Each structure stands twice: as C-alpha cells, then as structure tokens.
Coordinates of C-alpha atoms and ligand atoms in Angstrom, one line a residue:
X21 CA 88.7 96.2 93.7
X22 CA 91.1 96.2 90.7
X23 CA 89.5 96.3 87.2
X24 CA 89.9 93.3 84.9
X25 CA 91.0 94.2 81.3
X26 CA 87.9 94.4 79.2
X27 CA 88.6 91.3 77.1
X28 CA 89.1 89.3 80.3
X29 CA 86.0 90.7 81.8
X30 CA 83.9 89.7 78.9
X31 CA 85.4 86.2 78.6
X32 CA 84.9 85.5 82.3
X33 CA 81.3 86.9 82.1
X34 CA 80.5 84.6 79.2
X35 CA 82.1 81.6 81.0
X36 CA 80.7 82.0 84.5
X37 CA 77.9 84.5 84.9
X38 CA 74.3 83.8 84.3
X39 CA 72.3 86.8 83.0
X40 CA 68.5 87.1 83.0
X41 CA 66.7 84.7 80.7
X42 CA 69.9 83.5 78.9
X43 CA 71.6 80.2 78.2
X44 CA 75.2 79.3 79.3
X45 CA 77.6 80.2 77.7
X46 CA 75.7 83.3 76.6
X47 CA 76.2 84.1 73.0
X48 CA 74.0 87.2 72.9
X49 CA 75.7 90.6 72.6
X50 CA 76.8 91.8 76.1
X51 CA 78.0 95.3 77.0
X52 CA 80.0 96.2 80.1
X53 CA 78.9 99.3 82.1
X54 CA 81.5 101.2 84.0
X55 CA 79.4 103.8 85.6
X56 CA 76.1 105.6 85.2
X57 CA 75.1 109.2 85.6
X58 CA 71.7 110.9 85.2
X59 CA 70.1 109.2 82.2
X60 CA 73.5 107.9 80.8
X61 CA 75.1 104.5 81.1
X62 CA 78.9 104.8 80.6
X63 CA 80.4 101.7 79.0
X64 CA 83.8 100.3 79.7
X65 CA 84.8 101.1 76.1
X66 CA 84.0 104.8 76.6
X67 CA 80.6 104.9 74.8
X68 CA 77.7 106.6 76.5
X69 CA 74.1 105.4 76.2
X70 CA 70.8 107.0 77.1
X71 CA 69.0 104.5 79.2
X72 CA 65.4 104.3 77.8
X73 CA 64.3 101.5 80.1
X74 CA 65.3 103.0 83.5
X75 CA 67.0 99.7 84.3
X76 CA 63.7 97.9 84.1
X77 CA 61.4 100.6 85.5
X78 CA 63.5 101.4 88.5
X79 CA 65.7 104.5 88.2
X80 CA 63.0 107.1 87.8
X81 CA 65.3 109.9 88.9
X82 CA 68.4 108.7 87.0
X83 CA 71.6 107.2 88.2
X84 CA 74.0 108.5 90.8
X85 CA 71.5 110.9 92.2
X86 CA 73.2 113.0 94.9
X87 CA 70.2 112.9 97.2
X88 CA 69.9 109.1 97.0
X89 CA 73.7 108.7 97.5
X90 CA 73.6 111.1 100.4
X91 CA 70.8 109.1 102.1
X92 CA 72.7 105.9 101.6
X93 CA 75.9 107.4 103.0
X94 CA 74.2 108.8 106.0
X95 CA 72.5 105.5 106.7
X96 CA 75.7 103.5 106.2
X97 CA 77.4 105.6 108.9
X98 CA 74.7 104.3 111.3
X99 CA 74.0 100.7 110.1
X100 CA 73.7 99.1 106.7
X101 CA 71.6 96.3 108.1
X102 CA 70.0 94.9 111.2
X103 CA 67.6 92.0 111.7
X104 CA 63.9 92.9 111.8
X105 CA 62.7 90.2 114.2
X106 CA 62.2 92.0 117.6
X107 CA 64.0 95.1 116.4
X108 CA 62.8 98.1 114.5
X109 CA 64.3 101.4 113.2
X110 CA 63.7 104.8 111.9
X111 CA 64.1 104.1 108.1
X112 CA 61.6 101.2 108.0
X113 CA 58.9 102.9 110.2
X114 CA 59.1 106.2 108.4
X115 CA 59.0 104.4 105.0
X116 CA 55.9 102.4 106.1
X117 CA 54.3 105.7 107.2
X118 CA 55.1 107.2 103.8
X119 CA 53.8 104.3 101.8
X120 CA 50.5 104.3 103.8
X121 CA 50.2 108.0 103.2
X122 CA 50.8 107.7 99.4
X123 CA 48.7 104.6 98.7
X124 CA 44.8 104.6 98.8
X125 CA 43.4 105.0 102.3
X126 CA 42.3 101.4 103.2
X127 CA 45.9 100.2 102.9
X128 CA 47.4 100.5 106.4
X129 CA 49.9 97.7 107.0
X130 CA 53.2 97.3 105.3
X131 CA 55.2 94.0 104.9
X132 CA 58.7 94.7 103.5
X133 CA 60.7 92.2 101.4
X134 CA 63.6 92.1 99.1
X135 CA 62.2 91.8 95.6
X136 CA 59.0 92.2 93.6
X137 CA 58.6 88.4 93.2
X138 CA 58.8 88.0 97.0
X139 CA 56.3 90.8 97.6
X140 CA 53.8 88.9 95.3
X141 CA 54.5 85.6 97.2
X142 CA 53.7 87.5 100.4
X143 CA 50.5 88.9 98.9
X144 CA 49.4 85.4 97.9
X145 CA 50.3 83.9 101.2
X146 CA 48.4 86.7 103.0
X147 CA 45.3 86.0 101.0
X148 CA 45.4 82.2 101.5
X149 CA 46.1 82.5 105.2
X150 CA 43.4 85.2 105.6
X151 CA 40.8 82.7 104.5
X152 CA 42.3 80.1 106.7
X153 CA 42.0 82.6 109.6
X154 CA 38.4 83.0 108.7
X155 CA 37.7 79.2 108.7
X156 CA 37.5 79.0 104.9
X157 CA 40.6 77.0 104.0
X158 CA 39.1 75.8 100.8
X159 CA 39.7 79.3 99.3
X160 CA 43.3 78.9 98.3
X161 CA 43.5 79.3 94.6
X162 CA 43.9 82.5 92.5
X163 CA 42.1 84.1 89.6
X164 CA 44.3 86.1 87.3
X165 CA 44.1 87.4 83.7
X166 CA 46.2 86.2 80.8
X167 CA 49.2 88.1 79.5
X168 CA 50.1 89.0 83.1
X169 CA 53.6 89.0 84.7
X170 CA 54.1 88.7 88.5
X171 CA 57.7 87.4 88.9
X172 CA 59.8 84.3 88.4
X173 CA 59.4 82.3 91.7
X174 CA 57.0 79.3 91.6
X175 CA 53.9 80.9 93.1
X176 CA 54.3 84.0 91.1
X177 CA 55.0 82.0 87.9
X178 CA 51.7 80.1 88.5
X179 CA 49.8 83.4 87.9
X180 CA 51.9 84.6 85.0
X181 CA 50.6 84.1 81.5
X182 CA 50.7 80.3 81.0
X183 CA 51.9 80.6 77.4
X184 CA 54.4 83.4 77.8
X185 CA 55.6 81.8 81.0
X186 CA 55.9 78.4 79.4
X187 CA 54.1 76.7 82.2
X188 CA 54.3 73.3 80.5
X189 CA 58.1 73.2 81.2
X190 CA 57.4 72.9 85.0
X191 CA 54.8 70.2 84.9
X192 CA 52.8 69.7 88.0
X193 CA 55.2 71.8 90.1
X194 CA 53.1 74.9 89.3
X195 CA 49.9 75.4 91.3
X196 CA 46.9 75.3 88.9
X197 CA 45.1 78.7 88.9
X198 CA 42.1 80.2 87.0
X199 CA 42.9 82.3 83.9
X200 CA 40.4 84.9 82.6
X201 CA 40.9 86.2 79.0
X202 CA 43.2 89.2 78.8
X203 CA 41.3 92.5 78.5
X204 CA 41.0 93.5 74.8
X205 CA 39.6 97.0 75.1
X206 CA 42.4 99.5 75.2
X207 CA 42.8 102.3 77.7
X208 CA 41.2 104.9 75.5
X209 CA 38.7 102.5 73.8
X210 CA 35.0 102.3 74.2
X211 CA 34.0 100.0 77.1
X212 CA 31.9 96.9 76.6
X213 CA 30.8 94.5 79.3
X214 CA 31.9 91.5 77.2
X215 CA 35.5 92.4 78.0
X216 CA 35.1 91.1 81.6
X217 CA 32.7 88.2 80.9
X218 CA 35.3 85.5 81.2
X219 CA 36.5 87.0 84.5
X220 CA 33.0 87.1 85.8
X221 CA 32.2 83.5 84.8
X222 CA 35.2 82.2 86.5
X223 CA 34.3 84.0 89.7
X224 CA 30.7 82.8 89.6
X225 CA 31.8 79.2 89.1
X226 CA 34.8 79.0 91.4
X227 CA 34.6 81.7 94.1
X228 CA 34.4 79.0 96.8
X229 CA 38.0 78.0 95.8
X230 CA 39.4 81.4 95.1
X231 CA 41.3 83.3 97.8
X232 CA 42.0 86.4 95.6
X233 CA 42.1 87.8 92.1
X234 CA 45.6 89.0 91.2
X235 CA 46.6 91.1 88.3
X236 CA 48.4 94.2 87.1
X237 CA 46.2 97.3 87.1
X238 CA 45.8 99.1 83.7
X239 CA 49.3 98.2 82.4
X240 CA 50.2 94.6 81.7
X241 CA 54.0 94.9 81.6
X242 CA 56.4 92.1 80.9
X243 CA 53.5 89.9 79.6
X244 CA 52.9 92.1 76.6
X245 CA 53.0 95.9 77.4
X246 CA 49.2 96.3 77.1
X247 CA 47.1 99.1 78.4
X248 CA 43.5 98.2 79.2
X249 CA 40.4 100.1 80.0
X250 CA 39.9 101.5 83.6
X251 CA 36.3 100.1 83.6
X252 CA 37.7 96.6 83.6
X253 CA 39.4 97.4 86.9
X254 CA 36.2 99.0 88.4
X255 CA 34.1 96.0 87.4
X256 CA 36.7 93.5 88.6
X257 CA 36.8 95.2 92.0
X258 CA 33.0 95.1 92.3
X259 CA 32.8 91.5 91.1
X260 CA 35.5 90.5 93.7
X261 CA 33.5 92.2 96.4
X262 CA 30.2 90.6 95.3
X263 CA 31.7 87.1 95.3
X264 CA 33.8 87.3 98.5
X265 CA 37.2 87.2 96.8
X266 CA 40.1 89.5 97.8
X267 CA 41.7 91.8 95.2
X268 CA 45.5 91.9 94.9
X269 CA 46.9 94.6 92.6
X270 CA 50.5 94.2 91.5
X271 CA 51.8 97.8 91.1
X272 CA 55.4 96.8 91.0
X273 CA 56.0 98.2 87.5
X274 CA 53.2 100.9 87.5
X275 CA 53.8 102.3 91.0
X276 CA 55.2 105.8 91.7
X277 CA 53.8 107.7 88.7
X278 CA 54.8 105.7 85.7
X279 CA 51.3 105.4 84.2
X280 CA 50.5 109.1 84.9
X281 CA 48.8 108.4 88.3
X282 CA 50.8 107.8 91.4
X283 CA 49.4 104.2 91.3
X284 CA 47.6 102.9 88.3
X285 CA 44.5 101.8 90.3
X286 CA 43.7 105.5 90.6
X287 CA 42.9 105.6 86.9
X288 CA 39.8 103.5 87.9
X289 CA 39.3 105.3 91.3
X290 CA 39.5 102.0 93.2
X291 CA 41.8 100.4 95.8
X292 CA 42.8 96.8 96.3
X293 CA 42.8 94.7 99.5
X294 CA 46.5 94.0 99.0
X295 CA 49.0 96.0 96.9
X296 CA 52.5 95.1 95.8
X297 CA 55.2 97.7 95.1
X298 CA 58.8 97.4 94.2
X299 CA 60.9 98.4 91.2
X300 CA 61.0 102.3 91.4
X301 CA 60.6 102.2 95.2
X302 CA 64.3 102.9 95.8
X303 CA 64.7 104.9 92.6
X304 CA 66.7 101.9 91.2
X305 CA 69.3 102.3 93.9
X306 CA 68.9 98.8 95.4
X307 CA 66.3 96.0 95.7
X308 CA 63.3 96.6 98.0
X309 CA 59.7 95.7 97.7
X310 CA 56.6 96.0 99.9
X311 CA 53.2 94.4 100.3
X312 CA 50.4 96.6 101.7
X313 CA 47.2 95.4 103.3
X314 CA 44.1 96.7 105.0
X315 CA 43.5 96.2 108.7
X316 CA 40.4 94.1 107.7
X317 CA 42.9 91.5 106.5
X318 CA 45.7 92.0 109.0
X319 CA 43.5 91.9 112.1
X320 CA 42.4 88.3 111.3
X321 CA 45.9 86.9 111.9
X322 CA 46.0 87.0 115.7
X323 CA 42.9 84.8 115.9
X324 CA 44.1 82.3 113.2
X325 CA 45.5 78.9 113.9
X326 CA 49.1 80.1 113.5
X327 CA 48.4 83.3 115.4
X328 CA 50.9 85.1 113.1
X329 CA 51.5 85.7 109.4
X330 CA 53.9 82.9 108.4
X331 CA 56.6 84.9 106.6
X332 CA 59.8 86.7 107.6
X333 CA 62.7 87.3 105.2
X334 CA 66.3 87.6 106.6
X335 CA 66.9 91.1 105.1
X336 CA 63.3 92.3 105.8
X337 CA 63.1 96.1 106.1
X338 CA 66.8 96.6 105.3
X339 CA 67.7 100.0 106.7
X340 CA 69.9 101.1 103.8
X341 CA 67.2 100.3 101.2
X342 CA 64.5 102.0 103.4
X343 CA 66.6 105.1 103.9
X344 CA 67.2 105.4 100.1
X345 CA 63.6 104.8 99.4
X346 CA 62.5 107.5 101.7
X347 CA 64.9 110.0 99.9
X348 CA 63.5 108.8 96.6
X349 CA 59.9 109.3 97.6
X350 CA 60.7 112.7 99.1
X351 CA 62.4 113.6 95.8
X352 CA 59.3 112.4 93.8
X353 CA 57.1 114.7 96.0
X354 CA 59.4 117.6 95.6
X355 CA 58.5 118.5 92.0
X356 CA 55.6 118.3 89.6
X357 CA 56.2 114.6 88.7
X358 CA 52.7 114.4 87.2
X359 CA 53.3 117.3 84.8
X360 CA 56.7 115.8 84.0
X361 CA 55.2 112.4 83.1
X362 CA 52.4 114.1 81.1
X363 CA 55.1 116.0 79.1
X364 CA 57.0 112.7 78.4
X365 CA 53.6 111.1 77.4
X366 CA 52.9 113.9 74.9
X367 CA 56.3 113.7 73.4
X368 CA 56.2 109.9 73.1
X369 CA 52.9 110.1 71.5
X370 CA 54.0 112.7 68.9
X371 CA 57.2 111.1 68.1
X372 CA 56.3 107.4 68.1
X373 CA 53.0 107.8 66.2
X374 CA 54.8 108.2 62.8
X375 CA 56.1 104.6 63.2
X376 CA 52.5 103.3 62.7
X377 CA 52.9 103.7 58.9
X378 CA 55.9 101.4 58.8
X379 CA 55.4 98.0 57.3
X380 CA 56.9 96.1 60.3
X381 CA 54.7 97.9 62.8
X382 CA 51.4 96.6 64.1
X383 CA 50.6 99.1 66.8
X384 CA 51.9 102.2 68.6
X385 CA 50.6 102.9 72.1
X386 CA 51.6 105.3 74.9
X387 CA 50.4 105.7 78.4
X388 CA 52.1 107.9 81.0
X389 CA 55.9 107.6 80.6
X390 CA 55.6 104.3 78.7
X391 CA 55.9 104.1 74.9
X392 CA 55.4 100.9 73.0
X393 CA 55.9 100.0 69.3
X394 CA 54.5 96.6 68.6
X395 CA 55.8 94.8 65.5
X396 CA 54.2 92.1 63.4
X397 CA 57.2 89.7 64.1
X398 CA 59.6 89.1 67.0
X399 CA 62.9 91.0 66.7
X400 CA 66.2 89.2 66.6
X401 CA 67.9 90.5 69.7
X402 CA 71.4 89.6 68.5
X403 CA 70.9 92.1 65.6
X404 CA 68.6 94.8 67.2
X405 CA 70.4 95.3 70.5
X406 CA 73.7 96.4 68.8
X407 CA 71.7 98.6 66.4
X408 CA 70.4 100.6 69.4
X409 CA 73.8 100.8 71.1
X410 CA 75.4 102.2 67.9
X411 CA 72.8 105.0 68.1
X412 CA 73.9 105.7 71.7
X413 CA 70.7 104.5 73.3
X414 CA 69.9 101.6 75.5
X415 CA 66.6 99.8 74.9
X416 CA 65.7 96.2 75.6
X417 CA 63.0 94.9 73.3
X418 CA 61.4 91.5 73.9
X419 CA 59.5 89.5 71.4
X420 CA 57.5 91.8 69.1
X421 CA 57.8 94.7 71.5
X422 CA 60.1 97.7 71.3
X423 CA 59.3 100.0 74.2
X424 CA 60.7 102.7 76.4
X425 CA 60.0 103.9 79.9
X426 CA 62.7 106.5 80.5
X427 CA 63.8 108.1 83.7
X428 CA 61.4 111.1 84.6
X429 CA 64.5 113.4 84.5
X430 CA 65.1 112.8 80.8
X431 CA 65.4 116.0 78.7
X432 CA 63.4 116.6 75.6
X433 CA 66.5 116.2 73.3
X434 CA 67.5 113.0 75.0
X435 CA 64.0 111.5 74.7
X436 CA 64.0 112.5 71.0
X437 CA 67.1 110.4 70.5
X438 CA 65.2 107.4 72.0
X439 CA 62.1 107.9 69.8
X440 CA 64.2 108.5 66.7
X441 CA 66.2 105.4 67.4
X442 CA 63.0 103.3 67.9
X443 CA 61.6 104.7 64.6
X444 CA 64.8 104.1 62.8
X445 CA 65.2 100.5 63.9
X446 CA 61.6 99.8 63.2
X447 CA 62.0 101.1 59.7
X448 CA 65.0 98.9 59.1
X449 CA 63.2 95.7 60.1
X450 CA 62.0 93.9 57.1
X451 CA 59.1 91.5 57.3
X452 CA 59.8 87.9 56.6
X453 CA 56.1 87.1 56.0
X454 CA 54.1 90.4 55.6
X455 CA 50.5 90.1 56.9
Ligands
LIG18 C1 59.2 93.1 87.7 C2 57.8 92.6 88.2 C3 57.7 91.7 89.2 C4 58.8 90.9 89.8 O1 59.7 91.8 90.5 P1 61.2 91.3 90.7 O2 61.8 92.4 91.6 O3 61.9 91.1 89.4 O4 61.2 90.0 91.5 C5 56.4 91.4 89.6 N1 55.3 92.0 89.0 C6 55.5 92.9 88.1 C7 54.2 93.6 87.6 C8 56.7 93.3 87.6 O5 56.8 94.2 86.6

C-alpha cells in the first residue's frame, strides 16, 4: 500500500470517511496516526502523543507489543480465519478455557462474537430465550439503570441511558425497557438502602415481564464515568434472585483489571448469570468479545422450542483474534497487574486531586486505572482536542468529562504528563455561567 500525501489523506478522510459520532463532512479536528509503539501514537506529521485512553479501554499493554505480534504471526501462518459452524480449533477452545478460569466460578460457557455490542445482544437474546425455554415467554423485557452504556445497536441502545442515548430520535424502533434511577452513592461513600429503592420497586412491579437486569458493574463508563457503591451490586444481585430475574453484567470496559479487580463484580463479591467481555480482551490488537453463561442457563436450550440458541456470527471465534487474546491474557497473568493498577490509581489520585480547586471543575474521582475530572460545563472538542495534542498527549473528553484510562505499562513520568495536561486544560477553561 502506497501512502497518500498528508493533505490528500486528510481531504479524502473528510470527504468520504465516517468517524464515530460525527457528521459528514466532519469539521472537527482530525489527526492521522502513522504507527504506534508502547504508550505512544506516532502521527503522520511526526509528533508523538502519549495515549491516555488506551484506544478506548483496549490496549492495556500498549501498542505493537512483541508478544501479541508474535502470537498473531504464528497464527497467521496456520489460518487467519475458519468458520465456526461444525469446526473448532485450538485458539478458541483454549481461550474459552482461560475465560472460564479467570471469571467467577458459575460462568462455564463461552459464546464468542466480534464486538462488545454484539456480545450484549447475545446476552439479551440468551436471557429472553432462556425464559422461553422455561415456558415463561412473557419475561422478555429488561431492567437497567440510568446513565448506562451498552453499545450502539438497537437492542443495546434500548438499555443505554434514554437521555444520553437520545432515544426519542428512534421513535418506536427501540424496545421499551425499565429504567431504575442511577446509583448516587459513590464507590467510597456511605451506603444507604434508598439508593436501590427505585430498582427494587421496578422489580417488584414488573418481574413477570423482566427477563434480566442488565448494567455495568461498579463503573458506568461512556454514560457518565461514574463509580458507584459495591453494596448496590450486592443488593441488586439478591433482588434479582428473590424475584426470579437473571443478572447480566456488562464488563466490556471494566474487565481485565481496569477497576482494580480482574472483573469489577469482584468489588462486591458477586457473580452474574451472564457476563459480557470485550475491549481489552485482545489487548487492543483487534475486535473480539465474548458472552459467558452458567450451565443453569445453557442447559435449558436443548429442551426449548428451537432446541438451540438462535445466534451464530460469521466470524465467530476468529482464530487470529483468539490467539492474540490468549497471548494478551497470558501477559496479564505474567506480572503483578493488580499492583501496577494500584500504583496508577495512587498517582492519578495524587495528581488529579489538585484540579478540584479549579473554578471549572465539579468533581475529581479515581478508581483503579481510571481518572475522571468532571467539569461544570461541556467542553468544546474543537478547542480542547488540539490543546491536548499540543501538549503531546491524547485524551478524548466527552461532554463535561475529561478522563484517562492509560495502558497499564505507562511509566510514572508519562502518566504525570497526562495528569499535568488534564490539570492545565481544566485550568484554562473559563466558565460561561459559574454556578
Ligand atoms: C464499549 C462498550 C460497549 C460496546 O462495545 P463495542 O465493541 O463498541 O460494540 C458495550 N458496553 C460497554 C460497557 C462498553 O464500554
């Protein structure tokens, strides 16, 4: 592949290429990446940026990692892909074993898919079909909590925050679901039962219609970067059990250590009936996701009307992605990731906390390797994004949130450049209407 001259590249990009959550033509600042190494993105114009968002939670061990590259190369020499209907292979089976071993004990069966959104679709279909298998077809709705994010496809959108996800744009194409109030008590706050009252009331009133409760454990990610109290999760689990409703936990962003536990549900010492993982699963190398279930759920399918689970993606269990994922998980287990995340957490806390005194800043919060500075007002991306790039760092704020979830391999000095950049940008933001 020959390279286009930079000006031509950018013009063609603007004219033809749709980027996430943008209009066409896209008038927001755009930066071309040539290559990436470790925690650095190398731009076409020669600048180097420290990636503070791990390419959206994915590249926990940085870019161009020799062990991931080697796993991909070895697998490419055998087969990059093969269909999964009637065929199986070493990478998928070994990855399934690994995921069963890493996740809480009741999760025993693994359904592979290509992206986080699809893994959530699979979780929702599993839950609905499970109740059909058990002769309760009326249980086909979902209970979720506000401020959540589960993906961009129709079913997943239906359980995203209705305001943030602009549900009204899609009219009656979105399935109506039940929305409990978002948890208000923060991770380190003092628990009060009132926090889960709305969740409980919805369960009591509608459990006959509800297949499963679905939400993100402990950390609400793209819906607001909020960290809530582990007791919420413990209570929710108990309430679901009491009312005969399955529990789906979406660990796509939190999985593989990001929150300080391997999976965020461990903060509450509970396990779900169905769990979704994705994002960091291949260490950011390529797209892969998985939905895990218990045998209690999976064993109902043979007896159901269909006799099978009605789902099967073309690229299911892609060998290349599974091989890289295995290498990534082996890498994660080869060092003290928990100590590493704890060290990042302490540094984020020390270095972001001073932002709290700034006029533009409403809240500063840190959990695991996630640092958030919440502002009073939404940032103007057209202004803020280039400000970060000028400082040699890559951050991707949204709305009122400036946040970082760096690769675990980040060095103290590099992380300091991220926190200093955040504090500096936050200090340069002037309030339009101080409150
Ligand atoms: C990113 C994300 C998804 C969607 O994953 P995609 O791979 O973008 O489809 C779902 N749930 C959560 C919690 C996420 O963070």
